[in-house]
Structure formats: C-alpha cells, structure tokens
Coordinates of C-alpha atoms and ligand atoms in Angstrom, one line a residue:
X27 CA -17.7 18.0 23.2
X28 CA -16.6 20.0 20.2
X29 CA -14.1 18.7 17.6
X30 CA -12.8 20.1 14.4
X31 CA -11.9 17.6 11.7
X32 CA -10.3 18.2 8.3
X33 CA -11.9 16.0 5.7
X34 CA -9.6 15.2 2.8
X35 CA -11.4 12.9 0.3
X36 CA -8.7 12.8 -2.4
X37 CA -9.0 10.8 -5.6
X38 CA -10.7 7.7 -7.0
X39 CA -12.9 5.9 -4.5
X40 CA -11.6 8.3 -1.7
X41 CA -14.7 10.7 -2.0
X42 CA -17.2 7.8 -2.1
X43 CA -15.9 6.0 1.0
X44 CA -15.3 9.2 3.0
X45 CA -19.0 10.3 2.4
X46 CA -20.1 7.1 4.2
X47 CA -17.6 7.7 7.0
X48 CA -18.9 11.3 7.4
X49 CA -22.5 9.9 7.6
X50 CA -21.4 7.6 10.4
X51 CA -19.6 10.4 12.2
X52 CA -22.7 12.6 12.1
X53 CA -24.8 9.8 13.6
X54 CA -22.3 9.4 16.4
X55 CA -22.4 13.1 17.0
X56 CA -26.2 13.1 17.2
X57 CA -26.4 10.0 19.4
X58 CA -23.8 11.0 21.9
X59 CA -24.1 14.8 21.8
X60 CA -20.8 15.8 20.3
X61 CA -20.4 18.4 17.6
X62 CA -18.0 17.6 14.8
X63 CA -17.1 20.6 12.7
X64 CA -16.0 19.3 9.3
X65 CA -13.8 21.3 7.0
X66 CA -13.1 19.9 3.6
X67 CA -9.8 20.3 1.8
X68 CA -8.2 19.3 -1.5
X69 CA -5.3 16.8 -1.7
X70 CA -3.7 14.6 -4.3
X71 CA -4.4 14.5 -8.1
X72 CA -7.5 16.7 -7.8
X73 CA -5.4 19.3 -6.0
X74 CA -2.7 19.1 -8.7
X75 CA -5.4 19.8 -11.3
X76 CA -6.8 22.7 -9.4
X77 CA -3.7 24.3 -7.8
X78 CA -0.7 22.5 -9.5
X79 CA 0.1 21.4 -6.0
X80 CA -0.9 18.0 -4.4
X81 CA -1.1 19.7 -0.9
X82 CA -2.1 23.4 -1.4
X83 CA -1.7 26.1 1.2
X84 CA -5.5 26.2 1.7
X85 CA -5.4 22.6 2.8
X86 CA -2.5 23.2 5.2
X87 CA -4.4 26.1 6.8
X88 CA -7.5 23.8 7.2
X89 CA -5.3 21.2 8.9
X90 CA -3.7 23.8 11.2
X91 CA -7.2 24.6 12.5
X92 CA -8.2 20.9 13.0
X93 CA -8.0 18.5 15.8
X94 CA -7.7 15.5 13.5
X95 CA -7.6 14.6 9.8
X96 CA -9.7 12.1 8.0
X97 CA -8.1 11.1 4.7
X98 CA -9.5 9.0 1.8
X99 CA -6.9 8.1 -0.8
X100 CA -4.7 9.7 -3.5
X101 CA -3.4 8.8 -7.0
X102 CA -4.6 7.5 -10.3
X103 CA -3.5 6.8 -13.9
X104 CA -4.1 10.4 -14.9
X105 CA -1.2 11.5 -12.8
X106 CA 1.1 8.5 -13.3
X107 CA 3.6 10.1 -15.7
X108 CA 7.0 9.0 -14.5
X109 CA 8.5 12.3 -15.5
X110 CA 5.9 14.4 -13.7
X111 CA 7.3 17.0 -11.3
X112 CA 4.8 16.2 -8.5
X113 CA 2.6 13.3 -7.9
X114 CA -0.7 12.9 -5.9
X115 CA 1.1 10.7 -3.4
X116 CA 3.4 13.6 -2.5
X117 CA 0.4 15.1 -0.7
X118 CA 0.0 12.4 1.8
X119 CA 3.8 11.8 2.2
X120 CA 4.2 15.5 3.0
X121 CA 1.5 15.4 5.7
X122 CA 3.0 12.3 7.3
X123 CA 6.5 13.8 7.4
X124 CA 5.6 17.4 8.3
X125 CA 3.2 16.3 11.1
X126 CA 5.8 13.8 12.3
X127 CA 3.2 11.0 12.1
X128 CA 5.8 8.3 12.6
X129 CA 3.6 5.6 14.0
X130 CA 1.1 4.0 11.7
X131 CA -1.2 1.5 13.4
X132 CA -2.9 -1.0 11.1
X133 CA -5.2 -3.4 13.0
X134 CA -5.8 -6.6 11.0
X135 CA -8.9 -8.1 12.5
X136 CA -10.8 -11.0 11.0
X137 CA -14.6 -10.6 11.5
X138 CA -16.1 -14.1 12.2
X139 CA -18.7 -13.7 9.5
X140 CA -16.1 -12.9 6.9
X141 CA -13.9 -16.0 7.5
X142 CA -15.2 -17.7 4.4
X143 CA -14.5 -14.7 2.3
X144 CA -10.8 -15.0 2.6
X145 CA -8.9 -17.2 0.2
X146 CA -7.0 -18.5 3.3
X147 CA -8.3 -21.7 4.9
X148 CA -10.8 -20.9 7.6
X149 CA -9.2 -23.0 10.3
X150 CA -6.1 -20.8 10.0
X151 CA -8.1 -17.6 10.5
X152 CA -9.8 -18.3 13.8
X153 CA -8.8 -15.7 16.4
X154 CA -6.6 -13.7 14.1
X155 CA -6.2 -10.3 15.7
X156 CA -3.0 -8.5 14.7
X157 CA -1.9 -4.9 14.9
X158 CA 0.9 -3.8 12.6
X159 CA 2.9 -0.8 13.7
X160 CA 4.4 0.6 10.6
X161 CA 7.2 3.2 10.8
X162 CA 5.9 6.0 8.6
X163 CA 8.3 8.9 8.4
X164 CA 11.6 7.3 7.6
X165 CA 13.3 4.6 5.6
X166 CA 13.3 4.2 1.8
X167 CA 10.3 6.6 1.4
X168 CA 12.2 9.6 2.7
X169 CA 16.0 8.8 2.7
X170 CA 18.3 11.0 0.6
X171 CA 19.8 10.8 -2.0
X172 CA 16.6 10.1 -3.8
X173 CA 16.8 10.9 -7.5
X174 CA 17.2 9.9 -11.1
X175 CA 20.0 10.9 -13.4
X176 CA 21.3 10.1 -16.8
X177 CA 24.9 9.1 -17.7
X178 CA 26.2 8.9 -21.3
X179 CA 25.1 5.2 -21.3
X180 CA 22.0 4.8 -19.4
X181 CA 19.4 6.0 -16.9
X182 CA 20.0 5.6 -13.2
X183 CA 17.9 6.0 -10.0
X184 CA 18.6 5.8 -6.3
X185 CA 16.5 5.6 -3.1
X186 CA 18.1 5.5 0.3
X187 CA 17.3 3.3 3.3
X188 CA 18.4 5.2 6.3
X189 CA 17.3 5.1 9.9
X190 CA 18.7 6.9 13.0
X191 CA 18.7 5.3 16.4
X192 CA 16.1 7.8 17.6
X193 CA 13.7 6.8 14.8
X194 CA 14.1 3.1 15.4
X195 CA 13.8 3.5 19.2
X196 CA 10.6 5.5 19.2
X197 CA 8.7 3.2 16.8
X198 CA 9.9 0.0 18.6
X199 CA 8.7 1.5 21.9
X200 CA 5.3 2.0 20.4
X201 CA 5.3 -1.7 19.5
X202 CA 6.3 -2.8 23.0
X203 CA 3.8 -0.5 24.7
X204 CA 1.0 -1.8 22.5
X205 CA 2.0 -5.4 23.1
X206 CA 1.7 -4.7 26.8
X207 CA -1.9 -3.8 26.4
X208 CA -2.6 -7.0 24.3
X209 CA -1.2 -10.6 24.2
X210 CA 2.3 -9.4 25.1
X211 CA 3.9 -10.7 21.9
X212 CA 6.0 -8.5 19.6
X213 CA 7.3 -9.6 16.3
X214 CA 10.0 -7.2 15.1
X215 CA 10.5 -7.4 11.4
X216 CA 13.9 -6.7 9.7
X217 CA 16.3 -7.9 7.0
X218 CA 19.2 -8.2 9.4
X219 CA 20.9 -10.9 7.3
X220 CA 21.5 -8.4 4.5
X221 CA 20.9 -4.8 5.5
X222 CA 22.8 -2.6 8.0
X223 CA 19.6 -0.8 8.9
X224 CA 18.2 -4.2 9.7
X225 CA 21.1 -5.1 12.0
X226 CA 20.8 -1.8 13.8
X227 CA 17.0 -2.3 14.1
X228 CA 17.5 -5.8 15.6
X229 CA 20.1 -4.7 18.0
X230 CA 18.0 -1.8 19.3
X231 CA 14.9 -4.1 19.6
X232 CA 16.9 -6.5 21.8
X233 CA 18.2 -3.7 23.9
X234 CA 14.7 -2.2 24.5
X235 CA 13.2 -5.6 25.3
X236 CA 15.2 -5.5 28.5
X237 CA 12.8 -2.7 29.7
X238 CA 9.8 -4.9 28.8
X239 CA 10.4 -8.2 30.5
X240 CA 6.7 -9.0 30.2
X241 CA 6.8 -8.8 26.4
X242 CA 8.0 -11.8 24.4
X243 CA 10.1 -10.4 21.5
X244 CA 10.7 -12.4 18.3
X245 CA 13.0 -11.1 15.5
X246 CA 11.7 -12.3 12.1
X247 CA 13.3 -11.6 8.8
X248 CA 10.8 -9.9 6.5
X249 CA 10.8 -12.5 3.8
X250 CA 10.0 -15.2 6.4
X251 CA 7.4 -13.0 8.1
X252 CA 5.6 -12.6 4.8
X253 CA 5.3 -16.4 4.6
X254 CA 4.3 -16.9 8.2
X255 CA 1.6 -14.3 7.9
X256 CA -0.4 -16.6 5.6
X257 CA 0.9 -19.9 6.9
X258 CA 0.2 -19.3 10.6
X259 CA -1.4 -15.8 11.0
X260 CA -2.8 -16.5 14.5
X261 CA 0.7 -16.6 16.0
X262 CA 1.0 -12.9 15.6
X263 CA 0.0 -10.2 18.1
X264 CA 1.8 -7.0 17.5
X265 CA 4.1 -6.6 14.5
X266 CA 6.6 -3.7 14.2
X267 CA 8.4 -2.9 11.1
X268 CA 10.1 -0.2 9.0
X269 CA 8.2 1.8 6.5
X270 CA 8.4 -0.1 3.2
X271 CA 8.2 -3.6 4.8
X272 CA 5.1 -2.4 6.7
X273 CA 3.5 -1.2 3.5
X274 CA 4.0 -4.5 1.8
X275 CA 3.1 -6.7 4.8
X276 CA -0.2 -4.9 5.5
X277 CA -1.5 -5.4 2.0
X278 CA -0.7 -9.0 2.4
X279 CA -2.2 -9.2 5.9
X280 CA -5.4 -7.6 4.6
X281 CA -6.2 -10.7 2.7
X282 CA -6.7 -12.5 6.0
X283 CA -9.6 -10.1 6.7
X284 CA -11.3 -10.9 3.4
X285 CA -10.5 -7.6 1.6
X286 CA -8.1 -4.7 1.6
X287 CA -11.3 -2.5 1.9
X288 CA -11.7 -3.7 5.5
X289 CA -8.6 -2.3 7.0
X290 CA -8.3 1.2 8.7
X291 CA -5.2 2.9 10.0
X292 CA -4.2 5.6 12.4
X293 CA -1.1 7.7 11.9
X294 CA 0.1 9.2 15.2
X295 CA 3.0 11.2 16.7
X296 CA 2.1 10.2 20.2
X297 CA 4.8 9.0 22.7
X298 CA 7.0 11.6 21.0
X299 CA 7.1 13.6 24.2
X300 CA 10.9 13.8 24.2
X301 CA 10.7 16.1 21.2
X302 CA 9.4 19.2 22.9
X303 CA 10.4 21.6 20.1
X304 CA 7.6 20.3 17.9
X305 CA 4.1 20.7 19.2
X306 CA 2.1 17.5 19.3
X307 CA 0.4 17.6 16.0
X308 CA -2.9 16.5 14.5
X309 CA -3.2 12.8 13.9
X310 CA -4.4 11.4 10.6
X311 CA -6.8 8.5 9.9
X312 CA -7.0 6.6 6.6
X313 CA -8.0 3.3 5.2
X314 CA -5.0 1.3 3.9
X315 CA -6.5 0.8 0.5
X316 CA -5.7 3.1 -2.5
X317 CA -7.9 4.9 -5.0
X318 CA -9.0 1.8 -6.8
X319 CA -9.4 3.6 -10.2
X320 CA -10.9 0.5 -11.8
X321 CA -14.0 0.7 -9.6
X322 CA -14.1 4.5 -8.8
X323 CA -17.4 6.2 -9.5
X324 CA -19.3 2.9 -9.7
X325 CA -20.7 3.0 -6.1
X326 CA -19.4 -0.5 -5.3
X327 CA -16.4 0.3 -3.1
X328 CA -16.3 -1.0 0.5
X329 CA -16.5 1.9 2.9
X330 CA -15.7 -0.2 6.0
X331 CA -12.0 0.5 6.2
X332 CA -12.8 4.2 6.0
X333 CA -15.5 3.9 8.6
X334 CA -13.3 2.0 10.9
X335 CA -10.7 4.8 10.5
X336 CA -13.4 7.1 12.1
X337 CA -13.6 4.6 15.0
X338 CA -9.8 4.8 15.4
X339 CA -10.0 8.6 15.3
X340 CA -12.7 8.7 18.0
X341 CA -10.5 6.5 20.2
X342 CA -7.0 7.9 19.7
X343 CA -7.7 11.6 19.0
X344 CA -10.8 12.2 21.0
X345 CA -10.7 9.6 23.8
X346 CA -14.2 8.5 22.9
X347 CA -13.8 4.7 23.5
X348 CA -17.4 3.9 23.8
X349 CA -18.4 5.6 20.6
X350 CA -15.5 3.9 18.8
X351 CA -16.5 0.5 20.1
X352 CA -20.1 1.1 19.0
X353 CA -19.0 1.6 15.4
X354 CA -17.0 -1.6 15.5
X355 CA -19.8 -3.6 17.0
X356 CA -22.3 -2.2 14.5
X357 CA -20.1 -3.3 11.6
X358 CA -19.9 -6.7 13.2
X359 CA -23.7 -6.9 13.3
X360 CA -24.2 -5.7 9.8
X361 CA -21.7 -8.3 8.5
X362 CA -23.3 -11.1 10.5
X363 CA -26.6 -10.2 9.0
X364 CA -25.0 -11.0 5.6
X365 CA -24.7 -7.6 4.1
X366 CA -21.7 -7.4 1.8
X367 CA -20.1 -5.0 -0.7
X368 CA -18.8 -6.6 -3.9
X369 CA -15.3 -7.2 -2.6
X370 CA -16.4 -9.4 0.3
X371 CA -19.5 -11.1 -1.2
X372 CA -19.6 -14.9 -1.5
X373 CA -20.4 -16.5 -4.9
X374 CA -24.1 -16.3 -5.6
X375 CA -24.8 -13.6 -3.1
X376 CA -26.0 -10.2 -4.1
X377 CA -23.7 -7.3 -3.1
X378 CA -24.9 -4.0 -1.7
X379 CA -23.6 -0.6 -2.8
X380 CA -21.2 1.7 -1.0
X381 CA -24.0 4.1 0.1
X382 CA -26.2 1.2 1.2
X383 CA -23.5 -0.1 3.5
X384 CA -23.0 3.4 5.0
X385 CA -26.8 3.8 5.4
X386 CA -27.1 0.4 7.1
X387 CA -24.3 1.1 9.5
X388 CA -25.8 4.5 10.3
X389 CA -29.3 3.2 10.8
X390 CA -28.2 0.5 13.1
X391 CA -26.1 2.9 15.1
X392 CA -28.9 5.3 15.7
X393 CA -31.2 2.6 17.1
Ligands
IPM1 C1 -0.4 3.2 1.9 C2 -0.2 3.6 0.5 C3 0.7 4.8 0.4 C4 2.1 4.3 0.9 C5 0.9 5.5 -0.9 C6 -0.4 5.9 -1.5 C7 1.9 6.6 -0.9 O1 0.2 2.5 -0.3 O2 -0.8 4.0 2.7 O3 -0.2 2.0 2.3 O4 2.9 3.7 0.1 O5 2.4 4.5 2.1
MN2 MN1 0.2 0.6 0.8

C-alpha cells in the first residue's frame, strides 16, 4: 500500500529521534511491501528563524497532501523570550486545534526489562499498562480570554478554563470505548470540588456511563490521581482527563516506564463522525517528551518514544496492526538484551547512542 507522511522534526532532539523513526519506517516498508512517501516540513523554532512563522504555509500544504503526520518536538531557550510575538509551541498547538485532534492517546506501558530503571519500587510496577486519553483541543490551552495586560500598578495575565458539553462528551466517549477494548475500567479525572468545569465533566461522565454498563467508572480528583499514579499505578486501566491535567499526569506517569523518552502518543479526531462539516483530518503522532535542549546534538537521546509513535501511526492511521505489533515486540527484545540509551541505563552499564538504538531496532526488524 501507498502512504504519504509529513515528517516534522522540529527543534532540539526532535530531528535526532525522528531520523531513527524514519529508519524504522523504511524497514517496515521494505519488509511488508508498503511504500511510505515522506515529505519533510519546518515547524517550531527553526521555522520562526526561517519564515518568522512557527507553522509556515509550506508546511500546511505538505500536511494537506499527507495521510498522517510524524512530529518530533518544538521549543528551546533561544525562543523563550516571554515578550515574543510567537513561540515554537504555537506551531504544534495550531496543528492540534486546526486539525481538530481532540483525542490524545498516551499509552504508559512498563517494559519488564525496564522495571529496575524506574525510581518506583519494582513490586508496584508489575503489570502496569495504562492508557491516558488527554483532551487536546480545549481547556486552559485554548480558552479565551487569554492575554496579558498592564494596569497603572502592575502586570496581569489571564487564561481561561472553558469546556462545552460537546467537547467533554466526545473525549469521555473515547475513554469509555477504549476501556471496552481493555480491562473495562475508566478513571475520569477532574477537580470537581473546586472547578465548575470539573463539576460539569463529572456530571457528564456519570450520564455517559449509563450507556456503558460494562465499564467501571471511577471519578478521581486530579490531585489525588497524581498521588495514586505512583502509589498504586497498577489499579489504572484507562484514564481520561482534560488538557492541562493530562499534560501533567502523563509526565508523571512516564516515570513508571523508566523515562519520558519511552512514551509515544497519537492525536486523533476519530469518533468525531457527528461533525460532518469538517472532513476527517490527518492524525498526528509524537513522543510526549520535549526538545531536551540540554542533550540536543549529543546523540544520546532515547528514540523509543518516537519509534513507538510510528507504531501507533501504523495502527491507527493505516490499519497495519501486524506491522505495529512487530515494532513493539522488537523494542521489547532489544531492551531485554540489555541495550539502553543513557536515560534508561542502570548504574555501571554502558549506554548506547541514539543512532545505535535505531540501528539495532531496524536490524532486528529486518531479520
Ligand atoms: C506535550 C508538550 C506540549 C503540551 C507543549 C510542547 C506545547 O508538553 O505534548 O505534552 O503542553 O501539550
Ligand atoms: Mn507535556
């Protein structure tokens, strides 16, 4: 089969890890007889430098002509001026919003051979397999007003946490649907004791749960959820949460897997069939880690989160389950053989480089 993929490396370690993901993609193409047409585009800080725009027209055209997007990471100290008109992050936020990628799936799996890498006690990590469904196009990230202003006395700023019933319903439904395909447990995260949006969220979750009698729904306050995630992570199956809470909880949850560099994500607009006016758009796949400016260019970043994002793309965008599984299994093998990048290495062990990890995974795949 033929697929067109927009490759958006971005900043920092983005280009380094995406090269390894592309390596793996090419191997999959060769092995299974698919042709992947890759079209590269600029986004983020690099695009600001080149076009004064974090998401230039050229990149949007590339995306328009693609079946899926593979995205690295954006941002960095160079573009961190708080007074700057545009920021690298605006590039990815624009794509999420304009493509209506409201459902961000973040699988938190603990590979057996990495259990000792996590700072969390190993007996708590057995069998941890969580998927976080993060709402991605609403909440504090996008609500208006969103601005800064100066009065005679001081500087002020506002962000707005706003959700419509429609937005809450569609993300909760994804949570319930996913739970049905797994252990049938859904943890719905909110801050209903303080926030109106949290109370609406909780109410709607309870209403929808009537349509899913087979799914066990638990409402958990976000502060408490953050505690339970490290105290008793194996209790969780599917977690569904609003945008900002999901951002924070998934960085925390990544510690269970040994490193933030291990976690992929899929940003989808599927199940959005009631919104016929918008065409079902291209999905986007990215690791949850950022640009890691402190290690960028050193060749030591972990490409696994990025490579697993390719596996998610094969599965969700192209329906290539077998190919997707094969990537996952190969990574499991490589890790069980003791190969580690710096972030997941145990004391005294010698880490391998970003490219070596990509090479090993590719070589094992082709066998
Ligand atoms: C993430 C990142 C982004 C977010 C940034 C880069 C805008 O932290 O994907 O988790 O906050 O969503
Ligand atoms: Mn984040």
